[in-house]
mmCIF file of C-alpha atoms and ligand atoms in Angstrom:
data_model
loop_
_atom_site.group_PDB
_atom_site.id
_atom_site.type_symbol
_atom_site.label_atom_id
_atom_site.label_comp_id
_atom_site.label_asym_id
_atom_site.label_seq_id
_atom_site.Cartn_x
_atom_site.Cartn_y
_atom_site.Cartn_z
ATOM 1 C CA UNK A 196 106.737 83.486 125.569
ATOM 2 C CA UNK A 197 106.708 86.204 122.696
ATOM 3 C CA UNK A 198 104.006 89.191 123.613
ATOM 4 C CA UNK A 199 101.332 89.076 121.370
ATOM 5 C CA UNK A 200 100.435 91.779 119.124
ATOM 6 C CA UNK A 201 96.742 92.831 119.627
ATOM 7 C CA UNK A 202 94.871 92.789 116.285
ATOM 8 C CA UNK A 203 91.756 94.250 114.764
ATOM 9 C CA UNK A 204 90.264 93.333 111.286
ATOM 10 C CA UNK A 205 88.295 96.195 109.598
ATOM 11 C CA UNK A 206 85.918 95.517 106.428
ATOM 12 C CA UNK A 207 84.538 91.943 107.188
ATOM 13 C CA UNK A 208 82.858 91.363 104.277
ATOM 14 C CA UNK A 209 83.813 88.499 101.467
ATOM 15 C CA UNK A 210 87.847 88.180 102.543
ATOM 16 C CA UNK A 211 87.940 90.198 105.562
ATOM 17 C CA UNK A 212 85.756 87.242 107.210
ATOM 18 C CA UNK A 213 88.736 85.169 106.581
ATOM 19 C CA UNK A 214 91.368 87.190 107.720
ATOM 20 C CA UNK A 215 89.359 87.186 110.881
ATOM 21 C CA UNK A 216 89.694 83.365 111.084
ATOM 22 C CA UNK A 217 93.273 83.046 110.214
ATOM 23 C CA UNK A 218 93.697 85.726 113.334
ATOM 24 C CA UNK A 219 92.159 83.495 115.511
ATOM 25 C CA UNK A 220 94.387 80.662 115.026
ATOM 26 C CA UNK A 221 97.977 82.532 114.428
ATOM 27 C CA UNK A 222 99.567 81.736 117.751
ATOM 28 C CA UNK A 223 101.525 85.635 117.798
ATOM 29 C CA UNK A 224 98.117 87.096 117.322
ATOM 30 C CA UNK A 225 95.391 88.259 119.579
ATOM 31 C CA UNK A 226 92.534 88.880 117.968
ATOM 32 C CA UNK A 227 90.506 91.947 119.771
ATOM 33 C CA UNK A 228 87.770 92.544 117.303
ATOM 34 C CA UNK A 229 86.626 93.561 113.806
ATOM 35 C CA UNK A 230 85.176 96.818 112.646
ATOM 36 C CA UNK A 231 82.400 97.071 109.596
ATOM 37 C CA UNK A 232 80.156 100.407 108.397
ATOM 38 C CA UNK A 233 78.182 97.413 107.685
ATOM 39 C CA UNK A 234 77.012 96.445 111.424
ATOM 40 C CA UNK A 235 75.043 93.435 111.194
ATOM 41 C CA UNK A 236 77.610 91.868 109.452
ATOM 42 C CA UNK A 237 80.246 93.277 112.007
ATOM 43 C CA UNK A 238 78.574 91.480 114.736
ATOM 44 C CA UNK A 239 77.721 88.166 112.742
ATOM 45 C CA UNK A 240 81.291 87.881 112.208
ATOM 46 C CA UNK A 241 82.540 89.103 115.548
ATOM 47 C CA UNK A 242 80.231 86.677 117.423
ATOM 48 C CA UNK A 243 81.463 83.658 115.154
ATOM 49 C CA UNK A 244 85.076 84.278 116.240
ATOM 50 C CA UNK A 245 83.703 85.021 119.987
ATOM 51 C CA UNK A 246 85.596 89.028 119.688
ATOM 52 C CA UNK A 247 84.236 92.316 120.046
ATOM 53 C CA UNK A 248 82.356 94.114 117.085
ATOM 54 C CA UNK A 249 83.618 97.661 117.235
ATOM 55 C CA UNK A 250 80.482 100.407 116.498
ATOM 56 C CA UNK A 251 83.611 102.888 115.329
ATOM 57 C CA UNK A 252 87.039 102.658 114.009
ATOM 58 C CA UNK A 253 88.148 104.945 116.512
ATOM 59 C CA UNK A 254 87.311 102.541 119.461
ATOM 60 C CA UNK A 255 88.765 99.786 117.492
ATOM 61 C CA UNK A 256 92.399 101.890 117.123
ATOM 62 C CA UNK A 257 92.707 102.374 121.034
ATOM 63 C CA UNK A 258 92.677 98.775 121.754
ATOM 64 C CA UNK A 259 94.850 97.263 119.049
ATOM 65 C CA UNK A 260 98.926 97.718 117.747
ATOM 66 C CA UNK A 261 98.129 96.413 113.995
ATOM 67 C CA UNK A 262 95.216 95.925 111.860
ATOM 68 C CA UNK A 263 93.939 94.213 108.474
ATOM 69 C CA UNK A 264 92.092 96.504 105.650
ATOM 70 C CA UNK A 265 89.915 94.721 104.140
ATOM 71 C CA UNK A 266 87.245 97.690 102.737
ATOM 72 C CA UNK A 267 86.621 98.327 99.116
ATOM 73 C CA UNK A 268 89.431 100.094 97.531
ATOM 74 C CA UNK A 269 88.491 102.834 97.041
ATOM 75 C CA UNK A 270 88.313 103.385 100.944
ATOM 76 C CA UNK A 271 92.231 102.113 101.574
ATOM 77 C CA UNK A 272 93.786 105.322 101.559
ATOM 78 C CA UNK A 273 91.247 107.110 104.131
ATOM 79 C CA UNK A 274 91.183 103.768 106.407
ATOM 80 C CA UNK A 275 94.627 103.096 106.728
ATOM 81 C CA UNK A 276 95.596 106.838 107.091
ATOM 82 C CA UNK A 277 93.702 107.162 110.176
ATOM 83 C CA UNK A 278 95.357 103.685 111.140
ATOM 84 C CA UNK A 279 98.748 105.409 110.848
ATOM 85 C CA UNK A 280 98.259 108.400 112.046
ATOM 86 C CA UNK A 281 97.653 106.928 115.434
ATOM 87 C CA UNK A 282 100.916 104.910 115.160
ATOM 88 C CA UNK A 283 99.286 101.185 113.799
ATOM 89 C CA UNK A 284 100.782 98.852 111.415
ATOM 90 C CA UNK A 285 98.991 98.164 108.283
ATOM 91 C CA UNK A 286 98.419 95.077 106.214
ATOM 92 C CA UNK A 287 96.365 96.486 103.739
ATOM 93 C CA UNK A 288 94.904 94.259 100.957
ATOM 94 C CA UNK A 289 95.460 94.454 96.979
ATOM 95 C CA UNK A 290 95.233 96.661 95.692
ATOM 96 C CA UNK A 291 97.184 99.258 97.961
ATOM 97 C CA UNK A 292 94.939 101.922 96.972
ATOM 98 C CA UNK A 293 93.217 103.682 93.775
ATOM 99 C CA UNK A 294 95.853 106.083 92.648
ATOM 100 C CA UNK A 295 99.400 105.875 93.041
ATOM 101 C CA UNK A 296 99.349 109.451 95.092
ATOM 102 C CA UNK A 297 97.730 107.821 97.432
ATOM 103 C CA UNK A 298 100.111 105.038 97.903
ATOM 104 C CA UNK A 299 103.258 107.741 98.316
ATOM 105 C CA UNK A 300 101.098 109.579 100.437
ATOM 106 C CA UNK A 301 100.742 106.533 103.007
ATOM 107 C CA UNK A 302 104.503 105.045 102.672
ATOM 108 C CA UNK A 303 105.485 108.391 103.138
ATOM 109 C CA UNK A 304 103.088 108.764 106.376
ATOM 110 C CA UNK A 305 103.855 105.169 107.892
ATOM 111 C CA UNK A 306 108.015 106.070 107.326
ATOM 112 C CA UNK A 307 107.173 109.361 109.411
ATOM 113 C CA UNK A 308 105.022 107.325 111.948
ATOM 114 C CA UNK A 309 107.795 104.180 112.205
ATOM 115 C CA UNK A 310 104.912 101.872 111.198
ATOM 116 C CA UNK A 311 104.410 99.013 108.696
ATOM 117 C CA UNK A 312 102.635 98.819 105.306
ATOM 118 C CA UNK A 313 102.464 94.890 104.109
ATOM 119 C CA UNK A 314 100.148 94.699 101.154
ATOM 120 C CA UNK A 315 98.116 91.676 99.795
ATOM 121 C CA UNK A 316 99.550 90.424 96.877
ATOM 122 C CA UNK A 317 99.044 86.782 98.100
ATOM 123 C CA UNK A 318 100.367 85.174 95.231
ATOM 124 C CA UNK A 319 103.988 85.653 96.773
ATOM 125 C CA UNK A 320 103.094 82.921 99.056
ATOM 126 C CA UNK A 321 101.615 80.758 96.381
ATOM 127 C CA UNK A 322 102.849 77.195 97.445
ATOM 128 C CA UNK A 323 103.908 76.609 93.660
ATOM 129 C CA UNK A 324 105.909 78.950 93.510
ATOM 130 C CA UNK A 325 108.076 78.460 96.623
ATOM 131 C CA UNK A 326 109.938 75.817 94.949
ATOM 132 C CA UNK A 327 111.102 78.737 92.813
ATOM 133 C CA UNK A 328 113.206 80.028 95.836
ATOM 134 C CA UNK A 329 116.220 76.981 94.877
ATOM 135 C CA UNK A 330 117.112 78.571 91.514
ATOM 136 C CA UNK A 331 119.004 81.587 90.278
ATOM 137 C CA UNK A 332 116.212 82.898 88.882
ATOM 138 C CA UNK A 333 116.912 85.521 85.733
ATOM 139 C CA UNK A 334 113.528 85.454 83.158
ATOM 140 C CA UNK A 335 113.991 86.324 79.458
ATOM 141 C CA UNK A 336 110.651 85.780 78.596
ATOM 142 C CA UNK A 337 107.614 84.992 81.227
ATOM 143 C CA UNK A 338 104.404 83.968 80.324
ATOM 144 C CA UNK A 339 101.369 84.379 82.380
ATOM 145 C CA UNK A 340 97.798 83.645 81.907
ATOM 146 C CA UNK A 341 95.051 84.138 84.881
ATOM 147 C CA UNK A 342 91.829 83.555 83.648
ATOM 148 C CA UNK A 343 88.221 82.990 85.530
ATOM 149 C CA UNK A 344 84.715 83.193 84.835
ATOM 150 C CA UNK A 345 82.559 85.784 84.957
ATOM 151 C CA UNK A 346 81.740 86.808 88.538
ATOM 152 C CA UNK A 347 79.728 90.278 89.712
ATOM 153 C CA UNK A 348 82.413 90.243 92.619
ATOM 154 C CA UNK A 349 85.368 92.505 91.726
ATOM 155 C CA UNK A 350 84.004 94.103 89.244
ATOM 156 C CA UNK A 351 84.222 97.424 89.902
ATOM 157 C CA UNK A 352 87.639 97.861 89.248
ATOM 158 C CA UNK A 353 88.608 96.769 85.357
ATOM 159 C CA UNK A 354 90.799 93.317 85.154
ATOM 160 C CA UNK A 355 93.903 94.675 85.684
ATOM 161 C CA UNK A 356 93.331 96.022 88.621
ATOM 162 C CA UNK A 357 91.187 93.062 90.216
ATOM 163 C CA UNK A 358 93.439 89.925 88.762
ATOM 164 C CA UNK A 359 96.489 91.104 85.871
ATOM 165 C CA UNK A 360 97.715 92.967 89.370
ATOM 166 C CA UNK A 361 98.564 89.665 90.971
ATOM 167 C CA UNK A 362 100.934 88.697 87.976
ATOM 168 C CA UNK A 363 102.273 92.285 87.392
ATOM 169 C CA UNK A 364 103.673 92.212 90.986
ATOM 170 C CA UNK A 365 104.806 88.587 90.810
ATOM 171 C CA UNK A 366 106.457 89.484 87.277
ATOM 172 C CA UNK A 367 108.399 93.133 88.746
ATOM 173 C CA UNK A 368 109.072 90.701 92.248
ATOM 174 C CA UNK A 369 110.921 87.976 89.441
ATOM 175 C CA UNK A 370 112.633 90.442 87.000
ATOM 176 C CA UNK A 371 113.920 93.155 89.045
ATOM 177 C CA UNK A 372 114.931 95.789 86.109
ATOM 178 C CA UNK A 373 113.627 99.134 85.073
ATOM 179 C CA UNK A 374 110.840 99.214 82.317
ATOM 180 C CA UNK A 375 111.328 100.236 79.073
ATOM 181 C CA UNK A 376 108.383 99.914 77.507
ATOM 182 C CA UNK A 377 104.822 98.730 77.613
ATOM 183 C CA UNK A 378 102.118 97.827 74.943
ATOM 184 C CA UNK A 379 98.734 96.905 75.898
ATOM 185 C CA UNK A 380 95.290 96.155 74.580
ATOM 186 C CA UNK A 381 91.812 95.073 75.495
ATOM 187 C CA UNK A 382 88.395 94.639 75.631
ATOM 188 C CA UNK A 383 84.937 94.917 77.566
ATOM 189 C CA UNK A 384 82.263 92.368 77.526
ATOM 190 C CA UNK A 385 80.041 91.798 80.212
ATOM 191 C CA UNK A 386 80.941 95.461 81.788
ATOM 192 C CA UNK A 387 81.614 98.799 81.003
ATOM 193 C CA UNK A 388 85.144 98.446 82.091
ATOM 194 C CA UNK A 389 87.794 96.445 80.282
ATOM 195 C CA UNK A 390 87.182 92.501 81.130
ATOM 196 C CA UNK A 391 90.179 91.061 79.085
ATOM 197 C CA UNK A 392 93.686 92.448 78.930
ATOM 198 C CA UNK A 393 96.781 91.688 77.525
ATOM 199 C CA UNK A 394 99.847 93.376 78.185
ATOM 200 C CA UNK A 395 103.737 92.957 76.979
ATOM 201 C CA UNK A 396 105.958 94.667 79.360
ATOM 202 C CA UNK A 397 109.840 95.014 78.026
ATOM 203 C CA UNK A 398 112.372 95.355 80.485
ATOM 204 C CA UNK A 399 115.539 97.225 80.279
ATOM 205 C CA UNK A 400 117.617 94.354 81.038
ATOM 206 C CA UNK A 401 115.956 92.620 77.660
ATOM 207 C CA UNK A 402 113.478 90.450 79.438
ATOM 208 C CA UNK A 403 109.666 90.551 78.125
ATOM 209 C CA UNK A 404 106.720 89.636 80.187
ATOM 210 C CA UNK A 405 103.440 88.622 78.032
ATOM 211 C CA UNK A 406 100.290 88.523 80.533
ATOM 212 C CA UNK A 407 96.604 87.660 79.937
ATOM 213 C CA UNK A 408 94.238 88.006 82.300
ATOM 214 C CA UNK A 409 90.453 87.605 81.534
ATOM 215 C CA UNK A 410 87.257 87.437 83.802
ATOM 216 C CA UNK A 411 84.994 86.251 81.256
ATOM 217 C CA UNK A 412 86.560 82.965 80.645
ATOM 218 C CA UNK A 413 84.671 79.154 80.727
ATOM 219 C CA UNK A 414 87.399 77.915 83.330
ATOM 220 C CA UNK A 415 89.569 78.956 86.062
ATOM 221 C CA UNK A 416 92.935 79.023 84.451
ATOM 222 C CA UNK A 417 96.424 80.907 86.842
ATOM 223 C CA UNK A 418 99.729 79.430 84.707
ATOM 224 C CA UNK A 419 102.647 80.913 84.923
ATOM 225 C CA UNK A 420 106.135 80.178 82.227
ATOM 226 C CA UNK A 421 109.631 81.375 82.850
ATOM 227 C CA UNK A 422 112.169 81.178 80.195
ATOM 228 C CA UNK A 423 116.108 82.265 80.652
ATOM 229 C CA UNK A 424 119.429 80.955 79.999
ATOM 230 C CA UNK A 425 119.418 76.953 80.104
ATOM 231 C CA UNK A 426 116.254 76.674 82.864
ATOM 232 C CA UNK A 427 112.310 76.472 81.863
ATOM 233 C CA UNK A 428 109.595 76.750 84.552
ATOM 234 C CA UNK A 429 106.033 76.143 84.525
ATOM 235 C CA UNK A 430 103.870 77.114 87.692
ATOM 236 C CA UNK A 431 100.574 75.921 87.515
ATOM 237 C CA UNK A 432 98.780 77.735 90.888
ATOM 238 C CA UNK A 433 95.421 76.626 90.752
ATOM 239 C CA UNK A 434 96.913 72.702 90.498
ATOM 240 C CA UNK A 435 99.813 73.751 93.065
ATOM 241 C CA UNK A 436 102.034 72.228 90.351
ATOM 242 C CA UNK A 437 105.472 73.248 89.415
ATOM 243 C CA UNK A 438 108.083 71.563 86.747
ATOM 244 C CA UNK A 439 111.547 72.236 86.383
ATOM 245 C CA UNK A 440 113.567 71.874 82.673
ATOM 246 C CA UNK A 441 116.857 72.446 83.076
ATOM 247 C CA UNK A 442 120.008 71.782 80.476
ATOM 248 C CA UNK A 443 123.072 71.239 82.162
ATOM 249 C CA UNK A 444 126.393 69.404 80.267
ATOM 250 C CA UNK A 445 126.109 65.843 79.992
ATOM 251 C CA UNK A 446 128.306 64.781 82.753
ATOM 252 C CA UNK A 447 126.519 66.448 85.459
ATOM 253 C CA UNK A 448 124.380 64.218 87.695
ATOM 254 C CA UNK A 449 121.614 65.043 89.845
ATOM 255 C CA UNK A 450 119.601 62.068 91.280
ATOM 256 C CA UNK A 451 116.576 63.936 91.845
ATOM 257 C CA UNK A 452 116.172 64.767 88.597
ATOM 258 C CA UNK A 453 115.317 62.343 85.498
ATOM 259 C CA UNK A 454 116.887 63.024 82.766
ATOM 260 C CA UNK A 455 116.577 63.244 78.781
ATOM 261 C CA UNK A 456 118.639 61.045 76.229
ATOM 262 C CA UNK A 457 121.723 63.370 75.916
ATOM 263 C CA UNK A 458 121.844 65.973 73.009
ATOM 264 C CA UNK A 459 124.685 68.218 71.556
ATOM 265 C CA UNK A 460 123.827 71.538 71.654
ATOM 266 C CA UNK A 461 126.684 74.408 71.015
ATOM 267 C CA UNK A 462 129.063 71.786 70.229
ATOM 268 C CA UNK A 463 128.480 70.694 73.858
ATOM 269 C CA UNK A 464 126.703 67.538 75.408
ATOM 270 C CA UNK A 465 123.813 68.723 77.045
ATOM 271 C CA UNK A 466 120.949 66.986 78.738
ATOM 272 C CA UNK A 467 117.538 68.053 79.860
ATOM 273 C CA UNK A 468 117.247 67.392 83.986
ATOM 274 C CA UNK A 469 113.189 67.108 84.496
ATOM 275 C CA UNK A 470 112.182 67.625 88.102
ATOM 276 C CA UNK A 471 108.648 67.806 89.725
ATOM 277 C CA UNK A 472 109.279 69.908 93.142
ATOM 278 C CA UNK A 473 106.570 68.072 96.087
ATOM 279 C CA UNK A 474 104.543 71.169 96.810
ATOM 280 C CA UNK A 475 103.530 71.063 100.213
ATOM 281 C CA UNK A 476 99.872 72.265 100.897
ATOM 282 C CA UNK A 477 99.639 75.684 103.064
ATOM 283 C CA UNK A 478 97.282 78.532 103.191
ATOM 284 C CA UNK A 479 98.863 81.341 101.041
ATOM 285 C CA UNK A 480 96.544 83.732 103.103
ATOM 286 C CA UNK A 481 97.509 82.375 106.437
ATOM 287 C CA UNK A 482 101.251 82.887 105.638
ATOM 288 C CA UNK A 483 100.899 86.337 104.376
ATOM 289 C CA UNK A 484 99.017 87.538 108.158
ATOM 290 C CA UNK A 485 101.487 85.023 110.068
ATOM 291 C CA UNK A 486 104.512 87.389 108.083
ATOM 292 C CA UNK A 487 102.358 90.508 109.008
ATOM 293 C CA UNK A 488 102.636 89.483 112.913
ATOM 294 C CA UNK A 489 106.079 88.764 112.781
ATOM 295 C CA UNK A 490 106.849 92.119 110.705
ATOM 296 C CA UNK A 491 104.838 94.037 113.147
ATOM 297 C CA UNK A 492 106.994 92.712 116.034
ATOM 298 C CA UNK A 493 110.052 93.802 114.407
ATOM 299 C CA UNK A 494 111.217 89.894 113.586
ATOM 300 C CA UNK A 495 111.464 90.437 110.147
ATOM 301 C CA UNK A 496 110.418 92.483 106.885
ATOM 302 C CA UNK A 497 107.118 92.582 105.082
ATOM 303 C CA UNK A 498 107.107 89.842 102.163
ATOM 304 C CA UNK A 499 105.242 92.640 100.355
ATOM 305 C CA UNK A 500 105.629 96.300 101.199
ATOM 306 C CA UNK A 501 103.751 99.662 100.569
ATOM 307 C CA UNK A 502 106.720 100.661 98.099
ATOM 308 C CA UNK A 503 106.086 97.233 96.415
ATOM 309 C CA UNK A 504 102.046 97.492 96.147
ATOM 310 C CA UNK A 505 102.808 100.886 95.009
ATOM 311 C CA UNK A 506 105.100 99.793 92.075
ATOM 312 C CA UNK A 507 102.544 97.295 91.330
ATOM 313 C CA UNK A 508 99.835 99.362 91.062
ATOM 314 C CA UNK A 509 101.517 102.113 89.226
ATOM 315 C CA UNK A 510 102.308 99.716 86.515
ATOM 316 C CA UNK A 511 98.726 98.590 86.701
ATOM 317 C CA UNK A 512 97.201 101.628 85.833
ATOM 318 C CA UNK A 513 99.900 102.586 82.984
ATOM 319 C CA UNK A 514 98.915 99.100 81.490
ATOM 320 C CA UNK A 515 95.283 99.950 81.780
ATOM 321 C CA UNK A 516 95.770 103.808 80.471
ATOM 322 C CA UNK A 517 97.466 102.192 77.695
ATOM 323 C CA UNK A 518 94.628 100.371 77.019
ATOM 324 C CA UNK A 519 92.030 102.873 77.139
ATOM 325 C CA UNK A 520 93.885 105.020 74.696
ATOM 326 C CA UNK A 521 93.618 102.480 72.332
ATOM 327 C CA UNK A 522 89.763 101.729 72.771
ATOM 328 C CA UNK A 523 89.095 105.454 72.931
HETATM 329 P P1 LIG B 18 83.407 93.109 100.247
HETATM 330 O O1 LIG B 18 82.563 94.153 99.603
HETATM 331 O O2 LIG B 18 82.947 91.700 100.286
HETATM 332 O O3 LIG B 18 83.708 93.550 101.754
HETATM 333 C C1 LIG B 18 84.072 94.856 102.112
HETATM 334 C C2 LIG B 18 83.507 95.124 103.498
HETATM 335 O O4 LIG B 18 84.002 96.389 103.935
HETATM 336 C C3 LIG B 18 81.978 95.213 103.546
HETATM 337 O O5 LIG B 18 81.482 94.380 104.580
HETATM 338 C C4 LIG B 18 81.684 96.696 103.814
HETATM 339 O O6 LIG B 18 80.533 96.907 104.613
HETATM 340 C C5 LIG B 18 82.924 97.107 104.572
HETATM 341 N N1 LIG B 18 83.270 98.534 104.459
HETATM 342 C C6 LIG B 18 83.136 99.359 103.391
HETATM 343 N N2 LIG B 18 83.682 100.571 103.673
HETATM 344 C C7 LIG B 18 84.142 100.507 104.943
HETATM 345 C C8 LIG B 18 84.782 101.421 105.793
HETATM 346 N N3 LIG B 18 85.094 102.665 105.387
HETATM 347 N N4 LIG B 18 85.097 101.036 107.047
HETATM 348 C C9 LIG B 18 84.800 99.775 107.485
HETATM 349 N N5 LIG B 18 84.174 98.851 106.713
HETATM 350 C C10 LIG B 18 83.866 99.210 105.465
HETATM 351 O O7 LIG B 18 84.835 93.232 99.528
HETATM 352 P P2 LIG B 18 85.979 92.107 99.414
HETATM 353 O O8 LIG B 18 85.741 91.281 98.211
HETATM 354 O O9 LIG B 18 86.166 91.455 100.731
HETATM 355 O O10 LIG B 18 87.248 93.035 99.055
HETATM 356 C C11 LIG B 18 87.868 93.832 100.036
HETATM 357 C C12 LIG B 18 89.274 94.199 99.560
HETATM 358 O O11 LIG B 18 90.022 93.014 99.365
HETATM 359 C C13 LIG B 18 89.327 94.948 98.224
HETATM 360 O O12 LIG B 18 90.375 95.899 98.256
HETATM 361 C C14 LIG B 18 89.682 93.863 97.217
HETATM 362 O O13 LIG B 18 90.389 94.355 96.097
HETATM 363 C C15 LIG B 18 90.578 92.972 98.061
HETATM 364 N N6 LIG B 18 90.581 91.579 97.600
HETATM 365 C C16 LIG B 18 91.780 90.954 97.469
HETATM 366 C C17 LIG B 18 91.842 89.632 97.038
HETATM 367 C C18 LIG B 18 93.174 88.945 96.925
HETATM 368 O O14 LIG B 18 93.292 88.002 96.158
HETATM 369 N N7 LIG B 18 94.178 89.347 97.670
HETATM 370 C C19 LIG B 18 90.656 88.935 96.743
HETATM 371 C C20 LIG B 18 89.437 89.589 96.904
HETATM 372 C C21 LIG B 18 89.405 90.911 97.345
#
C-alpha cells in the first residue's frame, strides 16, 4: 500500500472545518491535526475528528509533509510562506492571496523549495461541468451569472474577489488566450465595498466573456453559457445540470442525442443534436483535497496551481480597479 502523506489543516473556522472532515476520510491522507489562533475552536474541531489541536504552527510543520490554508486572506501569504520555507506542500484556498506580489513571491518560493501550490478554485471540480471534458471546447461568447443573497460572511473582500473570482478562473481555464481588453462597472449596497459587478473581458483570440456576480440578490443563482462554432452549453451548478446544443449536418447520427426537425442552414442540412449529460453527484471539495494528496505524492499535477490562482486573481483585481475608477 501507497505511504500516506501526513496532513495538517490550519484556519478551522467556516470551511477549514470541512477540509478537516474530507481529510479524515481520503484514504491517501493521514490526518495529524489542525492549527487555529483561535484555540477553542482549534480544539472543538480537533476533538470532533479525534486529531491533535496544535497550540503553534511551528509544532504543527514538524509533524506533517502538506497542509490546507484555510485563514482569512489576508493571512495566505505569511501562512503558507512559513509552510514553504520548511519544505511543505500547499493547498491554499481562493483566493491565493491579496496582491498579486504576493502570489509571485510564493510560486517563486515553492519552485525554489520543490514544493506544491494547489489553490481553491473549487468550481473546476463542479460536477456540471465535467461533462464539459467530451467536447472541443473553443467559447466565442460565455455568459456567466453567480448571484446570492446577502450574507455578512465574505464580506470583507468586494464581490469580485469573494464570488466573480470563481468564474474569472473558470472563464481564463475555458478560453486560454491573452486579454485584450477589459470594461467593468459596479456598485455598493449593503457595504462599503462594491456588492455587484459586471465585467466584459475581450480576448485576443475574439472571444468575449460577460460575467455578473452579485451578493445582494433574492436567490442563489451560478449559470454558466458557452457559445462557439456550431455547439451551445448551458451549466447550471447550483442544479448540477448541464445541456448540450449542437448542429451537426443532417446525416450524422448520434443515438444519445435527440434531435431537431432538420433545417438548412449555409446551404447545408443541419440539425440540432439535444443531449442532457447524467451528472453524477460528488463532493467538488472532496475531489479538489483527494487531487491535492495525489499531487503532493508526485502522482499527478495540481488541477489548479499557484501560477493559475495568480492569473486569476490578477485579473480580479484589474476588473475591480476598473471599477473603482469609474465610481471614483
Ligand atoms: P473563517 O473566518 O470562518 O475562518 C478562518 C479561521 O482562521 C478562523 O477560525 C480564524 O481563527 C483562523 N485564523 C485566522 N488567522 C489565522 C492564522 N494566522 N493562523 C491560523 N489560524 C488563523 O473564514 P472562512 O470563511 O473559512 O474563509 C477562509 C478562507 O477560505 C478565505 O481565504 C476565504 O476566501 C476562503 N473561502 C473559499 C471558499 C470557496 O468557495 N473556495 C468559500 C469560503 C471561503
Amino acid at each position: 500500500m501507497d505511504k500516506k502523506t501526513n496532513i495538517g489543516v490550519i484556519g478551522v473556522g467556516h470551511l477549514g472545518q470541512h477540509h478537516t472532515k474530507h481529510y479524515s476520510k481520503i484514504d491517501g491522507a493521514n490526518l495529524v491535526g489542525v492549527f487555529d489562533l483561535n484555540q477553542d475552536r482549534c480544539k472543538s474541531v480537533a476533538t470532533k475528528y479525534d486529531i491533535k489541536p496544535y497550540k503553534t504552527l511551528g509544532e504543527l510543520l514538524k509533524k506533517t509533509e502538506a497542509l490546507s490554508v484555510v485563514t482569512p486572506t489576508k493571512d495566505h501569504k505569511k501562512v503558507a510562506e512559513e509552510c514553504i520555507n520548511k519544505g511543505k506542500h500547499v493547498f491554499i484556498e481562493k483566493p491565493i492571496t491579496k496582491t498579486v506580489a504576493e502570489a509571485e513571491s510564493l510560486i517563486t518560493l515553492a519552485k525554489e523549495r520543490g514544493t506544491i501550490i494547489q489553490v481553491g478554485h473549487i468550481e473546476r471540480l463542479n460536477p456540471a461541468l465535467l461533462p464539459l471534458e467530451k467536447f472541443d471546447i473553443n467559447p466565442k461568447y460565455i455568459e456567466v451569472q453567480r448571484l446570492a443573497p446577502y450574507m455578512s460572511r465574505g464580506t470583507d473582500v468586494p464581490v469580485v474577489l469573494d464570488l466573480m473570482i470563481h468564474d474569472i478562473d473558470l472563464v481564463l481555464a475555458l478560453v486560454k488566450s491573452p486579454i485584450k481588453e477589459i470594461s467593468a462597472n459596479g456598485i455598493s449596497i449593503m457595504t462599503d465595498s462594491v456588492d455587484i459587478a459586471n465585467a466584459r473581458i475581450q480576448f485576443k483570440n475574439g472571444a468575449v466573456a460577460n460575467i455578473t456576480s452579485s451578493r445582494v440578490a433574492k436567490d442563489r443563482v451560478r449559470k454558466m453559457k458557452i457559445f462557439q462554432q456550431d455547439l451551445y452549453i448551458t451549466v447550471d451548478f447550483l442544479r448540477s445540470l448541464t445541456e448540450v446544443y449542437r448542429v451537426m449536418d443532417a446525416d450524422k447520427t448520434d443515438p444519445s442525442a435527440i434531435m431537431s426537425a432538420p433545417l438548412v442552414s449555409k446551404e447545408r442540412h443541419r440539425q440540432i443534436f439535444y443531449e442532457k449529460p447524467t451528472i453524477k453527484k460528488q463532493d467538488a471539495l472532496k475531489m479538489e483535497l483527494e487531487n491535492f494528496i495525489e499531487a503532493a505524492q508526485g502522482k499527478v499535477k495540481p488541477i489548479v496551481d499557484g501560477t493559475a490562482g495568480k492569473n486569476a486573481l490578477d485579473l480580479a483585481l484589474q476588473i475591480h480597479n476598473k471599477i473603482l475608477e469609474d465610481i471614483q
